[in-house]
XYZ file of C-alpha atoms in Angstrom:
74
model
C 3.543 -12.285 14.786
C 1.132 -12.989 11.444
C 3.539 -13.438 8.928
C 2.383 -10.573 6.251
C 4.014 -11.995 3.011
C 1.064 -15.297 3.356
C -1.470 -15.117 0.371
C -4.141 -15.274 2.632
C -5.684 -12.046 3.666
C -4.792 -9.291 1.022
C -7.252 -7.168 -0.041
C -7.376 -4.373 -2.614
C -9.671 -1.312 -2.944
C -13.069 -2.166 -3.841
C -12.385 1.181 -6.483
C -9.797 -0.515 -8.024
C -10.385 -1.050 -11.577
C -8.540 -3.933 -13.810
C -5.763 -1.062 -14.715
C -3.220 -3.001 -12.897
C -2.259 0.070 -11.266
C -3.279 -1.242 -8.098
C -1.603 -2.003 -4.418
C -2.951 -4.500 -1.627
C -2.109 -4.059 1.726
C -2.616 -6.816 4.443
C -2.969 -5.968 8.494
C -0.899 -8.105 10.670
C -0.585 -7.263 14.701
C 0.603 -3.937 14.699
C 1.776 -3.931 10.826
C 0.761 -3.196 7.408
C 2.345 -5.158 4.501
C 1.875 -3.038 1.324
C 2.695 -4.844 -2.199
C 2.545 -4.221 -5.895
C -0.572 -6.272 -7.793
C 1.235 -6.933 -10.875
C 4.109 -8.325 -9.080
C 3.329 -10.115 -5.786
C 6.058 -11.765 -5.503
C 8.199 -8.970 -6.037
C 8.278 -8.171 -1.915
C 6.092 -6.403 0.823
C 6.663 -2.911 2.206
C 6.200 -3.518 6.298
C 4.997 -0.412 7.711
C 3.997 0.103 11.402
C 0.095 1.118 11.453
C 0.814 4.432 12.478
C 2.746 5.492 9.591
C 0.062 3.580 7.571
C -2.718 5.969 9.373
C -0.505 9.231 8.550
C 0.034 8.483 5.395
C -4.032 7.586 4.489
C -4.947 10.642 6.393
C -2.315 12.430 3.867
C -3.567 10.744 0.671
C -7.220 11.506 1.917
C -6.656 15.541 2.495
C -4.216 16.114 -0.354
C -1.472 16.845 1.829
C 1.117 15.226 -0.269
C -0.027 17.681 -3.374
C -0.054 16.239 -7.251
C 3.443 15.192 -7.893
C 4.010 13.645 -11.502
C 6.276 10.419 -11.848
C 9.103 12.788 -12.746
C 8.699 15.019 -10.547
C 8.636 12.177 -7.532
C 12.461 10.553 -9.517
C 14.388 13.461 -9.197
């Protein structure tokens, strides 16, 4: 299995701006790693490809709604 924590192969959206509010992803085998660009050494969230696909589709269709950080903390 390819190690997702390796430094090579990470990418972020081409639409990202220089605001430091981005995440990077890396595909490996049947998993996707997700990490914060502000804290690359802070850990990697690893999910399977199917779950990541559902997550992306939910974002694109706005199924998650428009929730503020305060609402998510509750």
